[in-house]
Amino acid sequence: MTDVPTTDEDLLLALLNTTPVIDGTPRDELSGPEWLAAHGGPDTVAEWQALRDVRPVLQDLVRGKGDMAALGRFLEGLRRRPVLGADGLDWVLDLPADRSAAARAVLAWDALRVTAPGRLRPCANTECRLFLVDRSKSNSARWCSMAICGNRMKARRHYERSRPAARG
């Protein structure tokens, strides 16, 4: 299934990016059910807990680690069923209770993996823990933000090249 709404891709990226490093300190911005309400999901404690549980699994998979089998429990009970409409069949997604947002994030991850391989990836700044979806034609984006990580990395490389010790 690769026909995942863009809003689910947005949910996935927002979820992956809830563990930033700010001023050298890792933070957890998946603060509670209200985070989910702000991202279009049901704001129950069970939904929020499922997101907290699926987040590290998805982060590891995007980083090229982890095991896809760990996603299975978030997809239990998920079904697609045909519904006859005026113009033919429509497919309706029945999401598992208390894991609907987690299931949507997993489906969005899989859709990107299949339709845009390698486009969902971690920021190239090793001190950053954020992720990006590269939508550029050349698939050459490296930073979660050019204004932040891109600038820092370019400045760091310039400094390394221009240091006297680097010349000698």
JSON list of C-alpha atoms in Angstrom, two decimals:
[
{"chain": "A", "resi": 1, "resn": "MET", "atom": "CA", "xyz": [0.00, 0.00, 0.00]},
{"chain": "A", "resi": 2, "resn": "THR", "atom": "CA", "xyz": [1.70, 3.19, -1.15]},
{"chain": "A", "resi": 3, "resn": "ASP", "atom": "CA", "xyz": [-1.20, 5.65, -1.41]},
{"chain": "A", "resi": 4, "resn": "VAL", "atom": "CA", "xyz": [-0.55, 7.37, 1.93]},
{"chain": "A", "resi": 5, "resn": "PRO", "atom": "CA", "xyz": [-1.77, 10.94, 2.45]},
{"chain": "A", "resi": 6, "resn": "THR", "atom": "CA", "xyz": [0.81, 13.72, 2.66]},
{"chain": "A", "resi": 7, "resn": "THR", "atom": "CA", "xyz": [-0.55, 14.54, 6.10]},
{"chain": "A", "resi": 8, "resn": "ASP", "atom": "CA", "xyz": [0.68, 11.13, 7.25]},
{"chain": "A", "resi": 9, "resn": "GLU", "atom": "CA", "xyz": [4.15, 11.86, 5.84]},
{"chain": "A", "resi": 10, "resn": "ASP", "atom": "CA", "xyz": [4.05, 15.12, 7.80]},
{"chain": "A", "resi": 11, "resn": "LEU", "atom": "CA", "xyz": [3.03, 13.19, 10.93]},
{"chain": "A", "resi": 12, "resn": "LEU", "atom": "CA", "xyz": [5.91, 10.73, 10.37]},
{"chain": "A", "resi": 13, "resn": "LEU", "atom": "CA", "xyz": [8.53, 13.45, 9.94]},
{"chain": "A", "resi": 14, "resn": "ALA", "atom": "CA", "xyz": [7.22, 15.41, 12.92]},
{"chain": "A", "resi": 15, "resn": "LEU", "atom": "CA", "xyz": [7.32, 12.24, 15.03]},
{"chain": "A", "resi": 16, "resn": "LEU", "atom": "CA", "xyz": [10.85, 11.34, 13.95]},
{"chain": "A", "resi": 17, "resn": "ASN", "atom": "CA", "xyz": [11.96, 14.88, 14.81]},
{"chain": "A", "resi": 18, "resn": "THR", "atom": "CA", "xyz": [10.65, 14.88, 18.39]},
{"chain": "A", "resi": 19, "resn": "THR", "atom": "CA", "xyz": [14.08, 14.03, 19.83]},
{"chain": "A", "resi": 20, "resn": "PRO", "atom": "CA", "xyz": [16.25, 17.02, 18.86]},
{"chain": "A", "resi": 21, "resn": "VAL", "atom": "CA", "xyz": [19.53, 18.01, 20.44]},
{"chain": "A", "resi": 22, "resn": "ILE", "atom": "CA", "xyz": [19.30, 21.63, 21.59]},
{"chain": "A", "resi": 23, "resn": "ASP", "atom": "CA", "xyz": [22.43, 23.33, 22.92]},
{"chain": "A", "resi": 24, "resn": "GLY", "atom": "CA", "xyz": [24.05, 19.91, 23.23]},
{"chain": "A", "resi": 25, "resn": "THR", "atom": "CA", "xyz": [21.20, 18.44, 25.28]},
{"chain": "A", "resi": 26, "resn": "PRO", "atom": "CA", "xyz": [18.86, 15.78, 23.90]},
{"chain": "A", "resi": 27, "resn": "ARG", "atom": "CA", "xyz": [15.20, 16.68, 24.34]},
{"chain": "A", "resi": 28, "resn": "ASP", "atom": "CA", "xyz": [11.94, 14.80, 24.05]},
{"chain": "A", "resi": 29, "resn": "GLU", "atom": "CA", "xyz": [9.26, 16.94, 22.44]},
{"chain": "A", "resi": 30, "resn": "LEU", "atom": "CA", "xyz": [6.64, 14.20, 22.28]},
{"chain": "A", "resi": 31, "resn": "SER", "atom": "CA", "xyz": [5.29, 15.77, 25.43]},
{"chain": "A", "resi": 32, "resn": "GLY", "atom": "CA", "xyz": [1.91, 14.14, 25.76]},
{"chain": "A", "resi": 33, "resn": "PRO", "atom": "CA", "xyz": [-1.41, 13.50, 24.09]},
{"chain": "A", "resi": 34, "resn": "GLU", "atom": "CA", "xyz": [-1.67, 17.20, 23.25]},
{"chain": "A", "resi": 35, "resn": "TRP", "atom": "CA", "xyz": [1.24, 16.77, 20.78]},
{"chain": "A", "resi": 36, "resn": "LEU", "atom": "CA", "xyz": [-0.85, 14.26, 18.90]},
{"chain": "A", "resi": 37, "resn": "ALA", "atom": "CA", "xyz": [-3.91, 16.54, 18.90]},
{"chain": "A", "resi": 38, "resn": "ALA", "atom": "CA", "xyz": [-1.75, 19.28, 17.35]},
{"chain": "A", "resi": 39, "resn": "HIS", "atom": "CA", "xyz": [-0.77, 16.82, 14.58]},
{"chain": "A", "resi": 40, "resn": "GLY", "atom": "CA", "xyz": [-4.26, 15.68, 13.66]},
{"chain": "A", "resi": 41, "resn": "GLY", "atom": "CA", "xyz": [-4.55, 12.56, 15.74]},
{"chain": "A", "resi": 42, "resn": "PRO", "atom": "CA", "xyz": [-6.75, 11.37, 18.57]},
{"chain": "A", "resi": 43, "resn": "ASP", "atom": "CA", "xyz": [-5.33, 12.78, 21.79]},
{"chain": "A", "resi": 44, "resn": "THR", "atom": "CA", "xyz": [-5.63, 9.77, 24.07]},
{"chain": "A", "resi": 45, "resn": "VAL", "atom": "CA", "xyz": [-2.95, 8.47, 26.39]},
{"chain": "A", "resi": 46, "resn": "ALA", "atom": "CA", "xyz": [-3.00, 5.08, 24.62]},
{"chain": "A", "resi": 47, "resn": "GLU", "atom": "CA", "xyz": [-2.42, 6.71, 21.20]},
{"chain": "A", "resi": 48, "resn": "TRP", "atom": "CA", "xyz": [0.39, 8.84, 22.63]},
{"chain": "A", "resi": 49, "resn": "GLN", "atom": "CA", "xyz": [2.03, 5.82, 24.26]},
{"chain": "A", "resi": 50, "resn": "ALA", "atom": "CA", "xyz": [1.88, 3.88, 20.98]},
{"chain": "A", "resi": 51, "resn": "LEU", "atom": "CA", "xyz": [3.66, 6.80, 19.27]},
{"chain": "A", "resi": 52, "resn": "ARG", "atom": "CA", "xyz": [6.32, 6.84, 22.01]},
{"chain": "A", "resi": 53, "resn": "ASP", "atom": "CA", "xyz": [6.80, 3.10, 21.43]},
{"chain": "A", "resi": 54, "resn": "VAL", "atom": "CA", "xyz": [6.96, 3.24, 17.61]},
{"chain": "A", "resi": 55, "resn": "ARG", "atom": "CA", "xyz": [9.22, 6.32, 17.43]},
{"chain": "A", "resi": 56, "resn": "PRO", "atom": "CA", "xyz": [12.56, 4.64, 18.30]},
{"chain": "A", "resi": 57, "resn": "VAL", "atom": "CA", "xyz": [11.77, 1.70, 16.01]},
{"chain": "A", "resi": 58, "resn": "LEU", "atom": "CA", "xyz": [11.15, 4.04, 13.07]},
{"chain": "A", "resi": 59, "resn": "GLN", "atom": "CA", "xyz": [14.16, 6.21, 13.92]},
{"chain": "A", "resi": 60, "resn": "ASP", "atom": "CA", "xyz": [16.41, 3.13, 13.96]},
{"chain": "A", "resi": 61, "resn": "LEU", "atom": "CA", "xyz": [15.00, 1.87, 10.65]},
{"chain": "A", "resi": 62, "resn": "VAL", "atom": "CA", "xyz": [15.57, 5.24, 8.96]},
{"chain": "A", "resi": 63, "resn": "ARG", "atom": "CA", "xyz": [19.14, 5.19, 10.31]},
{"chain": "A", "resi": 64, "resn": "GLY", "atom": "CA", "xyz": [19.60, 1.74, 8.74]},
{"chain": "A", "resi": 65, "resn": "LYS", "atom": "CA", "xyz": [19.45, -0.18, 12.01]},
{"chain": "A", "resi": 66, "resn": "GLY", "atom": "CA", "xyz": [16.73, -2.12, 13.71]},
{"chain": "A", "resi": 67, "resn": "ASP", "atom": "CA", "xyz": [14.31, -4.80, 12.67]},
{"chain": "A", "resi": 68, "resn": "MET", "atom": "CA", "xyz": [11.18, -4.27, 10.58]},
{"chain": "A", "resi": 69, "resn": "ALA", "atom": "CA", "xyz": [9.48, -7.09, 12.47]},
{"chain": "A", "resi": 70, "resn": "ALA", "atom": "CA", "xyz": [9.26, -4.74, 15.47]},
{"chain": "A", "resi": 71, "resn": "LEU", "atom": "CA", "xyz": [6.64, -2.74, 13.53]},
{"chain": "A", "resi": 72, "resn": "GLY", "atom": "CA", "xyz": [4.19, -5.65, 13.45]},
{"chain": "A", "resi": 73, "resn": "ARG", "atom": "CA", "xyz": [2.47, -4.90, 16.72]},
{"chain": "A", "resi": 74, "resn": "PHE", "atom": "CA", "xyz": [1.54, -1.40, 15.52]},
{"chain": "A", "resi": 75, "resn": "LEU", "atom": "CA", "xyz": [-0.20, -2.83, 12.46]},
{"chain": "A", "resi": 76, "resn": "GLU", "atom": "CA", "xyz": [-2.26, -5.54, 14.15]},
{"chain": "A", "resi": 77, "resn": "GLY", "atom": "CA", "xyz": [-5.92, -5.01, 13.33]},
{"chain": "A", "resi": 78, "resn": "LEU", "atom": "CA", "xyz": [-5.25, -2.75, 10.35]},
{"chain": "A", "resi": 79, "resn": "ARG", "atom": "CA", "xyz": [-7.45, -3.53, 7.38]},
{"chain": "A", "resi": 80, "resn": "ARG", "atom": "CA", "xyz": [-8.24, -2.06, 3.96]},
{"chain": "A", "resi": 81, "resn": "ARG", "atom": "CA", "xyz": [-11.74, -2.72, 2.76]},
{"chain": "A", "resi": 82, "resn": "PRO", "atom": "CA", "xyz": [-13.49, -1.84, -0.46]},
{"chain": "A", "resi": 83, "resn": "VAL", "atom": "CA", "xyz": [-16.52, 0.41, -0.37]},
{"chain": "A", "resi": 84, "resn": "LEU", "atom": "CA", "xyz": [-18.68, 0.78, -3.42]},
{"chain": "A", "resi": 85, "resn": "GLY", "atom": "CA", "xyz": [-19.11, 4.43, -4.35]},
{"chain": "A", "resi": 86, "resn": "ALA", "atom": "CA", "xyz": [-20.81, 6.30, -7.18]},
{"chain": "A", "resi": 87, "resn": "ASP", "atom": "CA", "xyz": [-17.68, 6.12, -9.34]},
{"chain": "A", "resi": 88, "resn": "GLY", "atom": "CA", "xyz": [-16.55, 2.62, -8.44]},
{"chain": "A", "resi": 89, "resn": "LEU", "atom": "CA", "xyz": [-14.61, 1.20, -5.54]},
{"chain": "A", "resi": 90, "resn": "ASP", "atom": "CA", "xyz": [-13.00, 3.28, -2.85]},
{"chain": "A", "resi": 91, "resn": "TRP", "atom": "CA", "xyz": [-10.65, 1.77, -0.33]},
{"chain": "A", "resi": 92, "resn": "VAL", "atom": "CA", "xyz": [-11.16, 2.60, 3.31]},
{"chain": "A", "resi": 93, "resn": "LEU", "atom": "CA", "xyz": [-8.46, 2.09, 5.91]},
{"chain": "A", "resi": 94, "resn": "ASP", "atom": "CA", "xyz": [-9.68, 0.67, 9.21]},
{"chain": "A", "resi": 95, "resn": "LEU", "atom": "CA", "xyz": [-7.04, 1.60, 11.77]},
{"chain": "A", "resi": 96, "resn": "PRO", "atom": "CA", "xyz": [-6.39, -0.28, 15.01]},
{"chain": "A", "resi": 97, "resn": "ALA", "atom": "CA", "xyz": [-7.91, 1.27, 18.12]},
{"chain": "A", "resi": 98, "resn": "ASP", "atom": "CA", "xyz": [-5.41, 3.08, 20.34]},
{"chain": "A", "resi": 99, "resn": "ARG", "atom": "CA", "xyz": [-2.67, 2.74, 17.68]},
{"chain": "A", "resi": 100, "resn": "SER", "atom": "CA", "xyz": [-4.13, 4.61, 14.72]},
{"chain": "A", "resi": 101, "resn": "ALA", "atom": "CA", "xyz": [-1.49, 7.37, 14.64]},
{"chain": "A", "resi": 102, "resn": "ALA", "atom": "CA", "xyz": [1.33, 4.85, 15.10]},
{"chain": "A", "resi": 103, "resn": "ALA", "atom": "CA", "xyz": [-0.10, 2.74, 12.26]},
{"chain": "A", "resi": 104, "resn": "ARG", "atom": "CA", "xyz": [-0.38, 5.83, 10.03]},
{"chain": "A", "resi": 105, "resn": "ALA", "atom": "CA", "xyz": [3.28, 6.70, 10.75]},
{"chain": "A", "resi": 106, "resn": "VAL", "atom": "CA", "xyz": [4.38, 3.15, 9.91]},
{"chain": "A", "resi": 107, "resn": "LEU", "atom": "CA", "xyz": [2.37, 3.18, 6.67]},
{"chain": "A", "resi": 108, "resn": "ALA", "atom": "CA", "xyz": [3.88, 6.56, 5.73]},
{"chain": "A", "resi": 109, "resn": "TRP", "atom": "CA", "xyz": [7.39, 5.23, 6.44]},
{"chain": "A", "resi": 110, "resn": "ASP", "atom": "CA", "xyz": [6.76, 2.19, 4.25]},
{"chain": "A", "resi": 111, "resn": "ALA", "atom": "CA", "xyz": [5.26, 4.27, 1.44]},
{"chain": "A", "resi": 112, "resn": "LEU", "atom": "CA", "xyz": [8.37, 6.49, 1.40]},
{"chain": "A", "resi": 113, "resn": "ARG", "atom": "CA", "xyz": [10.61, 3.43, 1.56]},
{"chain": "A", "resi": 114, "resn": "VAL", "atom": "CA", "xyz": [8.87, 1.96, -1.50]},
{"chain": "A", "resi": 115, "resn": "THR", "atom": "CA", "xyz": [8.11, 5.03, -3.63]},
{"chain": "A", "resi": 116, "resn": "ALA", "atom": "CA", "xyz": [11.04, 7.26, -2.69]},
{"chain": "A", "resi": 117, "resn": "PRO", "atom": "CA", "xyz": [13.88, 4.99, -1.52]},
{"chain": "A", "resi": 118, "resn": "GLY", "atom": "CA", "xyz": [16.61, 6.83, 0.35]},
{"chain": "A", "resi": 119, "resn": "ARG", "atom": "CA", "xyz": [14.69, 10.12, 0.44]},
{"chain": "A", "resi": 120, "resn": "LEU", "atom": "CA", "xyz": [13.77, 9.82, 4.11]},
{"chain": "A", "resi": 121, "resn": "ARG", "atom": "CA", "xyz": [17.05, 10.00, 5.98]},
{"chain": "A", "resi": 122, "resn": "PRO", "atom": "CA", "xyz": [18.88, 11.42, 8.98]},
{"chain": "A", "resi": 123, "resn": "CYS", "atom": "CA", "xyz": [20.49, 14.84, 8.79]},
{"chain": "A", "resi": 124, "resn": "ALA", "atom": "CA", "xyz": [24.13, 14.62, 7.68]},
{"chain": "A", "resi": 125, "resn": "ASN", "atom": "CA", "xyz": [25.23, 16.64, 10.71]},
{"chain": "A", "resi": 126, "resn": "THR", "atom": "CA", "xyz": [26.41, 13.94, 13.11]},
{"chain": "A", "resi": 127, "resn": "GLU", "atom": "CA", "xyz": [25.55, 16.17, 16.08]},
{"chain": "A", "resi": 128, "resn": "CYS", "atom": "CA", "xyz": [21.96, 16.51, 14.92]},
{"chain": "A", "resi": 129, "resn": "ARG", "atom": "CA", "xyz": [19.28, 13.88, 15.54]},
{"chain": "A", "resi": 130, "resn": "LEU", "atom": "CA", "xyz": [16.71, 15.22, 13.10]},
{"chain": "A", "resi": 131, "resn": "PHE", "atom": "CA", "xyz": [15.47, 13.70, 9.85]},
{"chain": "A", "resi": 132, "resn": "LEU", "atom": "CA", "xyz": [14.49, 15.04, 6.45]},
{"chain": "A", "resi": 133, "resn": "VAL", "atom": "CA", "xyz": [12.52, 13.98, 3.41]},
{"chain": "A", "resi": 134, "resn": "ASP", "atom": "CA", "xyz": [14.54, 14.99, 0.36]},
{"chain": "A", "resi": 135, "resn": "ARG", "atom": "CA", "xyz": [12.14, 16.22, -2.27]},
{"chain": "A", "resi": 136, "resn": "SER", "atom": "CA", "xyz": [14.84, 17.73, -4.48]},
{"chain": "A", "resi": 137, "resn": "LYS", "atom": "CA", "xyz": [15.08, 16.49, -8.05]},
{"chain": "A", "resi": 138, "resn": "SER", "atom": "CA", "xyz": [18.72, 15.51, -7.61]},
{"chain": "A", "resi": 139, "resn": "ASN", "atom": "CA", "xyz": [18.17, 13.75, -4.26]},
{"chain": "A", "resi": 140, "resn": "SER", "atom": "CA", "xyz": [21.12, 15.68, -2.86]},
{"chain": "A", "resi": 141, "resn": "ALA", "atom": "CA", "xyz": [19.71, 17.35, 0.27]},
{"chain": "A", "resi": 142, "resn": "ARG", "atom": "CA", "xyz": [21.90, 16.57, 3.26]},
{"chain": "A", "resi": 143, "resn": "TRP", "atom": "CA", "xyz": [20.66, 18.74, 6.09]},
{"chain": "A", "resi": 144, "resn": "CYS", "atom": "CA", "xyz": [17.45, 18.94, 8.08]},
{"chain": "A", "resi": 145, "resn": "SER", "atom": "CA", "xyz": [17.82, 22.71, 7.72]},
{"chain": "A", "resi": 146, "resn": "MET", "atom": "CA", "xyz": [20.25, 24.57, 5.49]},
{"chain": "A", "resi": 147, "resn": "ALA", "atom": "CA", "xyz": [19.95, 27.60, 7.77]},
{"chain": "A", "resi": 148, "resn": "ILE", "atom": "CA", "xyz": [21.01, 25.63, 10.84]},
{"chain": "A", "resi": 149, "resn": "CYS", "atom": "CA", "xyz": [22.88, 22.38, 10.18]},
{"chain": "A", "resi": 150, "resn": "GLY", "atom": "CA", "xyz": [23.98, 23.18, 6.63]},
{"chain": "A", "resi": 151, "resn": "ASN", "atom": "CA", "xyz": [25.48, 26.50, 7.68]},
{"chain": "A", "resi": 152, "resn": "ARG", "atom": "CA", "xyz": [27.19, 24.98, 10.72]},
{"chain": "A", "resi": 153, "resn": "MET", "atom": "CA", "xyz": [28.73, 22.17, 8.71]},
{"chain": "A", "resi": 154, "resn": "LYS", "atom": "CA", "xyz": [29.92, 24.49, 5.94]},
{"chain": "A", "resi": 155, "resn": "ALA", "atom": "CA", "xyz": [31.40, 26.89, 8.51]},
{"chain": "A", "resi": 156, "resn": "ARG", "atom": "CA", "xyz": [33.11, 23.98, 10.26]},
{"chain": "A", "resi": 157, "resn": "ARG", "atom": "CA", "xyz": [34.65, 22.72, 7.01]},
{"chain": "A", "resi": 158, "resn": "HIS", "atom": "CA", "xyz": [35.81, 26.25, 6.13]},
{"chain": "A", "resi": 159, "resn": "TYR", "atom": "CA", "xyz": [37.40, 26.64, 9.56]},
{"chain": "A", "resi": 160, "resn": "GLU", "atom": "CA", "xyz": [39.17, 23.28, 9.24]},
{"chain": "A", "resi": 161, "resn": "ARG", "atom": "CA", "xyz": [40.57, 24.22, 5.81]},
{"chain": "A", "resi": 162, "resn": "SER", "atom": "CA", "xyz": [41.71, 27.65, 6.90]},
{"chain": "A", "resi": 163, "resn": "ARG", "atom": "CA", "xyz": [43.41, 26.72, 10.19]},
{"chain": "A", "resi": 164, "resn": "PRO", "atom": "CA", "xyz": [47.22, 27.12, 10.14]},
{"chain": "A", "resi": 165, "resn": "ALA", "atom": "CA", "xyz": [47.70, 23.57, 11.45]},
{"chain": "A", "resi": 166, "resn": "ALA", "atom": "CA", "xyz": [45.67, 22.23, 8.57]},
{"chain": "A", "resi": 167, "resn": "ARG", "atom": "CA", "xyz": [48.11, 23.78, 6.08]},
{"chain": "A", "resi": 168, "resn": "GLY", "atom": "CA", "xyz": [51.26, 22.42, 7.49]}
]
